Amino acid sequence: MPRRRRNQNTLYLGDWNSLCQVCGMKYKASDLIRRWDGLYVCQADWEPRHPSDFFRTPRVVEQAIPWNSPDGSMAQTGTDINGNPIPPLGGGAFGADFGSGFD
Ligand SMILES: [Zn+2]
């Protein structure tokens, strides 16, 4: 239960009655505090913004690989157990096709 420090039914010049926007209790406006989300709240309902709201992911550095074999020219070929040549992976002349997989 929030504690009110002053009588809320007494006139204080320059001050006015207002409701806490969280608990709904009546306070003098000078007793309410603006919170990080813009609400005017009593002291019991005031809370700091969570630190994880300020967390930023590290900036992504270069993700490209430094070098690559062009056109898959290093693709493995050979013969099967009967001596028949095995075509390169993907069925192309040279090089593996890592694209669609519908060859
Ligand atoms: Zn409150």
CSV table of N, CA and C and ligand atoms in Angstrom, one decimal:
chain,number,residue,atom,x,y,z
A,1,MET,N,0.8,-1.2,0.0
A,1,MET,CA,0.0,0.0,0.0
A,1,MET,C,0.9,1.2,0.0
A,2,PRO,N,0.7,2.1,-1.0
A,2,PRO,CA,1.6,3.3,-1.1
A,2,PRO,C,1.2,4.2,0.1
A,3,ARG,N,2.3,4.9,0.6
A,3,ARG,CA,2.1,5.8,1.7
A,3,ARG,C,2.0,7.2,1.2
A,4,ARG,N,1.0,7.9,1.6
A,4,ARG,CA,0.8,9.3,1.2
A,4,ARG,C,1.3,10.1,2.4
A,5,ARG,N,2.1,11.1,2.0
A,5,ARG,CA,2.8,11.9,3.1
A,5,ARG,C,1.9,13.0,3.6
A,6,ARG,N,1.1,13.5,2.7
A,6,ARG,CA,0.3,14.7,3.1
A,6,ARG,C,-1.2,14.4,3.0
A,7,ASN,N,-2.0,15.3,3.7
A,7,ASN,CA,-3.4,15.2,3.5
A,7,ASN,C,-3.8,15.6,2.1
A,8,GLN,N,-4.5,14.8,1.4
A,8,GLN,CA,-4.8,15.0,0.0
A,8,GLN,C,-6.1,15.9,-0.1
A,9,ASN,N,-6.7,16.3,1.0
A,9,ASN,CA,-7.9,17.1,0.9
A,9,ASN,C,-7.6,18.5,1.4
A,10,THR,N,-6.4,18.9,1.5
A,10,THR,CA,-6.0,20.2,1.9
A,10,THR,C,-5.5,21.0,0.7
A,11,LEU,N,-5.8,22.3,0.7
A,11,LEU,CA,-5.3,23.1,-0.4
A,11,LEU,C,-3.9,23.5,-0.1
A,12,TYR,N,-3.1,23.3,-1.1
A,12,TYR,CA,-1.7,23.7,-1.2
A,12,TYR,C,-1.6,24.6,-2.4
A,13,LEU,N,-1.3,25.8,-2.2
A,13,LEU,CA,-1.3,26.7,-3.4
A,13,LEU,C,-0.2,26.3,-4.3
A,14,GLY,N,-0.5,26.3,-5.6
A,14,GLY,CA,0.4,25.9,-6.6
A,14,GLY,C,0.5,24.4,-6.8
A,15,ASP,N,-0.3,23.6,-6.1
A,15,ASP,CA,-0.3,22.2,-6.2
A,15,ASP,C,-1.7,21.7,-6.5
A,16,TRP,N,-1.8,20.5,-7.0
A,16,TRP,CA,-3.1,20.0,-7.4
A,16,TRP,C,-3.2,18.5,-7.1
A,17,ASN,N,-4.4,18.0,-7.1
A,17,ASN,CA,-4.6,16.6,-6.9
A,17,ASN,C,-4.4,15.8,-8.2
A,18,SER,N,-3.8,14.7,-8.1
A,18,SER,CA,-3.6,13.8,-9.3
A,18,SER,C,-3.6,12.4,-8.8
A,19,LEU,N,-3.8,11.5,-9.8
A,19,LEU,CA,-3.8,10.1,-9.5
A,19,LEU,C,-2.5,9.4,-10.0
A,20,CYS,N,-2.1,8.5,-9.1
A,20,CYS,CA,-0.9,7.7,-9.6
A,20,CYS,C,-1.4,6.9,-10.8
A,21,GLN,N,-0.7,6.8,-11.8
A,21,GLN,CA,-1.1,6.2,-13.0
A,21,GLN,C,-0.9,4.7,-13.0
A,22,VAL,N,-0.4,4.2,-11.9
A,22,VAL,CA,-0.2,2.7,-11.7
A,22,VAL,C,-1.2,2.2,-10.6
A,23,CYS,N,-1.2,2.8,-9.5
A,23,CYS,CA,-2.1,2.3,-8.4
A,23,CYS,C,-3.4,3.0,-8.3
A,24,GLY,N,-3.5,4.2,-8.9
A,24,GLY,CA,-4.8,4.9,-8.9
A,24,GLY,C,-5.0,5.7,-7.6
A,25,MET,N,-4.1,5.7,-6.7
A,25,MET,CA,-4.3,6.5,-5.4
A,25,MET,C,-4.2,8.0,-5.7
A,26,LYS,N,-4.9,8.8,-4.9
A,26,LYS,CA,-4.8,10.2,-5.1
A,26,LYS,C,-3.6,10.8,-4.3
A,27,TYR,N,-2.9,11.6,-5.0
A,27,TYR,CA,-1.7,12.3,-4.4
A,27,TYR,C,-1.7,13.7,-4.8
A,28,LYS,N,-0.9,14.5,-4.2
A,28,LYS,CA,-0.6,15.9,-4.7
A,28,LYS,C,0.3,15.7,-5.9
A,29,ALA,N,0.2,16.5,-6.9
A,29,ALA,CA,1.0,16.4,-8.1
A,29,ALA,C,2.5,16.5,-7.8
A,30,SER,N,2.8,17.2,-6.8
A,30,SER,CA,4.2,17.4,-6.5
A,30,SER,C,4.8,16.1,-5.9
A,31,ASP,N,4.0,15.2,-5.4
A,31,ASP,CA,4.5,13.9,-4.8
A,31,ASP,C,4.6,12.8,-5.9
A,32,LEU,N,4.2,13.1,-7.1
A,32,LEU,CA,4.3,12.1,-8.1
A,32,LEU,C,5.6,12.3,-8.9
A,33,ILE,N,6.1,11.2,-9.4
A,33,ILE,CA,7.4,11.2,-10.1
A,33,ILE,C,7.2,10.7,-11.5
A,34,ARG,N,7.8,11.3,-12.5
A,34,ARG,CA,7.7,10.8,-13.8
A,34,ARG,C,8.6,9.6,-14.0
A,35,ARG,N,8.1,8.5,-14.5
A,35,ARG,CA,8.9,7.3,-14.7
A,35,ARG,C,9.4,7.2,-16.1
A,36,TRP,N,10.3,6.2,-16.3
A,36,TRP,CA,11.0,6.1,-17.6
A,36,TRP,C,10.0,5.9,-18.8
A,37,ASP,N,8.8,5.3,-18.5
A,37,ASP,CA,7.8,5.1,-19.5
A,37,ASP,C,6.8,6.2,-19.7
A,38,GLY,N,7.1,7.3,-19.0
A,38,GLY,CA,6.3,8.5,-19.1
A,38,GLY,C,5.1,8.6,-18.2
A,39,LEU,N,4.9,7.6,-17.3
A,39,LEU,CA,3.8,7.6,-16.4
A,39,LEU,C,4.2,8.4,-15.1
A,40,TYR,N,3.2,9.1,-14.5
A,40,TYR,CA,3.4,9.8,-13.3
A,40,TYR,C,3.0,8.9,-12.2
A,41,VAL,N,3.9,8.5,-11.3
A,41,VAL,CA,3.6,7.5,-10.3
A,41,VAL,C,4.0,7.9,-9.0
A,42,CYS,N,3.5,7.2,-7.9
A,42,CYS,CA,3.9,7.5,-6.6
A,42,CYS,C,5.3,6.8,-6.3
A,43,GLN,N,5.9,7.1,-5.2
A,43,GLN,CA,7.2,6.6,-4.9
A,43,GLN,C,7.2,5.1,-4.9
A,44,ALA,N,6.1,4.5,-4.4
A,44,ALA,CA,6.1,3.0,-4.3
A,44,ALA,C,6.0,2.4,-5.6
A,45,ASP,N,5.5,3.0,-6.6
A,45,ASP,CA,5.4,2.4,-8.0
A,45,ASP,C,6.5,2.8,-8.9
A,46,TRP,N,7.4,3.7,-8.4
A,46,TRP,CA,8.5,4.1,-9.3
A,46,TRP,C,9.5,2.9,-9.4
A,47,GLU,N,10.0,2.7,-10.6
A,47,GLU,CA,11.0,1.7,-10.7
A,47,GLU,C,11.9,2.1,-11.9
A,48,PRO,N,13.2,1.8,-11.8
A,48,PRO,CA,14.1,2.2,-12.9
A,48,PRO,C,13.9,1.3,-14.1
A,49,ARG,N,14.4,1.8,-15.2
A,49,ARG,CA,14.3,1.0,-16.4
A,49,ARG,C,15.2,-0.1,-16.3
A,50,HIS,N,14.8,-1.3,-16.9
A,50,HIS,CA,15.6,-2.5,-16.8
A,50,HIS,C,16.9,-2.3,-17.6
A,51,PRO,N,18.1,-2.7,-17.1
A,51,PRO,CA,19.3,-2.5,-17.9
A,51,PRO,C,19.3,-3.3,-19.2
A,52,SER,N,18.6,-4.4,-19.3
A,52,SER,CA,18.6,-5.1,-20.6
A,52,SER,C,18.0,-4.3,-21.7
A,53,ASP,N,17.2,-3.3,-21.4
A,53,ASP,CA,16.6,-2.5,-22.4
A,53,ASP,C,17.7,-1.7,-23.2
A,54,PHE,N,18.8,-1.5,-22.6
A,54,PHE,CA,19.9,-0.8,-23.2
A,54,PHE,C,20.9,-1.7,-23.8
A,55,PHE,N,20.7,-3.0,-23.8
A,55,PHE,CA,21.7,-3.9,-24.3
A,55,PHE,C,21.7,-3.8,-25.9
A,56,ARG,N,22.8,-3.8,-26.4
A,56,ARG,CA,23.0,-3.8,-27.9
A,56,ARG,C,23.8,-4.9,-28.3
A,57,THR,N,23.5,-5.6,-29.4
A,57,THR,CA,24.3,-6.7,-29.8
A,57,THR,C,25.6,-6.1,-30.4
A,58,PRO,N,26.6,-6.9,-30.3
A,58,PRO,CA,27.9,-6.4,-30.9
A,58,PRO,C,27.8,-6.2,-32.4
A,59,ARG,N,28.5,-5.3,-32.9
A,59,ARG,CA,28.4,-5.0,-34.3
A,59,ARG,C,29.0,-6.2,-35.1
A,60,VAL,N,28.3,-6.6,-36.1
A,60,VAL,CA,28.7,-7.8,-36.9
A,60,VAL,C,30.0,-7.4,-37.7
A,61,VAL,N,31.0,-8.2,-37.6
A,61,VAL,CA,32.2,-8.0,-38.3
A,61,VAL,C,32.1,-8.8,-39.7
A,62,GLU,N,33.1,-8.7,-40.4
A,62,GLU,CA,33.2,-9.3,-41.8
A,62,GLU,C,32.9,-10.8,-41.7
A,63,GLN,N,31.9,-11.3,-42.5
A,63,GLN,CA,31.5,-12.7,-42.4
A,63,GLN,C,31.9,-13.4,-43.7
A,64,ALA,N,32.5,-12.7,-44.7
A,64,ALA,CA,32.9,-13.4,-45.9
A,64,ALA,C,34.1,-14.3,-45.6
A,65,ILE,N,34.1,-15.4,-46.3
A,65,ILE,CA,35.3,-16.3,-46.1
A,65,ILE,C,36.5,-15.7,-46.9
A,66,PRO,N,37.7,-15.9,-46.4
A,66,PRO,CA,38.8,-15.2,-47.0
A,66,PRO,C,39.2,-15.7,-48.4
A,67,TRP,N,38.9,-17.0,-48.7
A,67,TRP,CA,39.2,-17.5,-50.1
A,67,TRP,C,38.4,-18.7,-50.3
A,68,ASN,N,38.3,-19.1,-51.6
A,68,ASN,CA,37.4,-20.3,-52.0
A,68,ASN,C,38.0,-20.8,-53.3
A,69,SER,N,37.8,-22.1,-53.5
A,69,SER,CA,38.1,-22.8,-54.7
A,69,SER,C,37.2,-22.3,-55.8
A,70,PRO,N,37.6,-21.8,-56.9
A,70,PRO,CA,36.7,-21.3,-58.0
A,70,PRO,C,36.0,-22.5,-58.7
A,71,ASP,N,34.8,-22.4,-58.9
A,71,ASP,CA,34.0,-23.4,-59.7
A,71,ASP,C,34.1,-24.8,-59.2
A,72,GLY,N,34.4,-25.0,-58.1
A,72,GLY,CA,34.5,-26.4,-57.6
A,72,GLY,C,35.5,-27.3,-58.3
A,73,SER,N,36.6,-26.7,-58.8
A,73,SER,CA,37.5,-27.5,-59.6
A,73,SER,C,38.2,-28.5,-58.8
A,74,MET,N,38.1,-28.5,-57.5
A,74,MET,CA,38.7,-29.5,-56.7
A,74,MET,C,37.8,-30.6,-56.3
A,75,ALA,N,36.6,-30.7,-57.0
A,75,ALA,CA,35.6,-31.7,-56.7
A,75,ALA,C,36.2,-33.1,-57.0
A,76,GLN,N,35.8,-34.0,-56.2
A,76,GLN,CA,36.4,-35.4,-56.3
A,76,GLN,C,35.7,-36.2,-57.4
A,77,THR,N,36.5,-36.8,-58.2
A,77,THR,CA,36.0,-37.7,-59.3
A,77,THR,C,36.8,-39.0,-59.2
A,78,GLY,N,36.4,-40.0,-59.9
A,78,GLY,CA,37.1,-41.3,-59.9
A,78,GLY,C,36.3,-42.4,-60.6
A,79,THR,N,36.6,-43.6,-60.3
A,79,THR,CA,35.9,-44.8,-60.9
A,79,THR,C,35.2,-45.6,-59.8
A,80,ASP,N,34.2,-46.3,-60.3
A,80,ASP,CA,33.5,-47.2,-59.3
A,80,ASP,C,34.2,-48.6,-59.3
A,81,ILE,N,33.6,-49.6,-58.7
A,81,ILE,CA,34.3,-50.8,-58.5
A,81,ILE,C,34.5,-51.6,-59.8
A,82,ASN,N,33.6,-51.3,-60.8
A,82,ASN,CA,33.8,-51.9,-62.2
A,82,ASN,C,34.6,-51.1,-63.1
A,83,GLY,N,35.2,-50.0,-62.7
A,83,GLY,CA,36.0,-49.2,-63.5
A,83,GLY,C,35.3,-48.1,-64.3
A,84,ASN,N,34.0,-48.0,-64.1
A,84,ASN,CA,33.3,-46.9,-64.8
A,84,ASN,C,33.5,-45.6,-64.1
A,85,PRO,N,33.7,-44.5,-64.9
A,85,PRO,CA,33.9,-43.2,-64.3
A,85,PRO,C,32.7,-42.7,-63.5
A,86,ILE,N,33.0,-42.1,-62.4
A,86,ILE,CA,31.9,-41.5,-61.6
A,86,ILE,C,31.9,-40.0,-61.9
A,87,PRO,N,30.7,-39.5,-62.3
A,87,PRO,CA,30.7,-38.1,-62.7
A,87,PRO,C,30.8,-37.3,-61.4
A,88,PRO,N,31.3,-36.1,-61.5
A,88,PRO,CA,31.4,-35.2,-60.4
A,88,PRO,C,30.0,-35.0,-59.7
A,89,LEU,N,30.1,-34.6,-58.5
A,89,LEU,CA,28.8,-34.3,-57.8
A,89,LEU,C,28.0,-33.2,-58.5
A,90,GLY,N,26.8,-33.4,-58.6
A,90,GLY,CA,25.9,-32.4,-59.2
A,90,GLY,C,25.7,-32.7,-60.7
A,91,GLY,N,26.5,-33.6,-61.3
A,91,GLY,CA,26.2,-33.9,-62.7
A,91,GLY,C,26.8,-32.9,-63.7
A,92,GLY,N,27.5,-31.9,-63.3
A,92,GLY,CA,28.0,-30.9,-64.2
A,92,GLY,C,29.4,-31.5,-64.7
A,93,ALA,N,29.9,-30.7,-65.7
A,93,ALA,CA,31.2,-31.1,-66.2
A,93,ALA,C,32.3,-31.1,-65.1
A,94,PHE,N,32.4,-30.1,-64.4
A,94,PHE,CA,33.3,-30.0,-63.3
A,94,PHE,C,32.6,-29.2,-62.2
A,95,GLY,N,32.8,-29.7,-61.0
A,95,GLY,CA,32.3,-28.8,-60.0
A,95,GLY,C,31.0,-29.3,-59.4
A,96,ALA,N,30.8,-29.2,-58.2
A,96,ALA,CA,29.6,-29.6,-57.5
A,96,ALA,C,28.6,-28.5,-57.6
A,97,ASP,N,27.3,-28.9,-57.8
A,97,ASP,CA,26.2,-27.9,-57.8
A,97,ASP,C,25.6,-27.9,-56.4
A,98,PHE,N,25.8,-26.9,-55.7
A,98,PHE,CA,25.2,-26.8,-54.4
A,98,PHE,C,23.9,-26.0,-54.4
A,99,GLY,N,23.3,-25.8,-55.6
A,99,GLY,CA,22.2,-25.0,-55.7
A,99,GLY,C,20.9,-25.7,-55.3
A,100,SER,N,20.1,-26.1,-56.3
A,100,SER,CA,18.8,-26.6,-56.1
A,100,SER,C,18.7,-28.0,-55.6
A,101,GLY,N,19.6,-28.9,-56.0
A,101,GLY,CA,19.5,-30.3,-55.6
A,101,GLY,C,18.5,-31.1,-56.5
A,102,PHE,N,18.0,-30.5,-57.6
A,102,PHE,CA,17.1,-31.2,-58.5
A,102,PHE,C,17.8,-31.5,-59.8
A,103,ASP,N,18.8,-32.3,-59.8
A,103,ASP,CA,19.5,-32.5,-61.0
A,103,ASP,C,19.1,-33.9,-61.6
B,1,ZN,ZN,1.1,4.4,-7.1
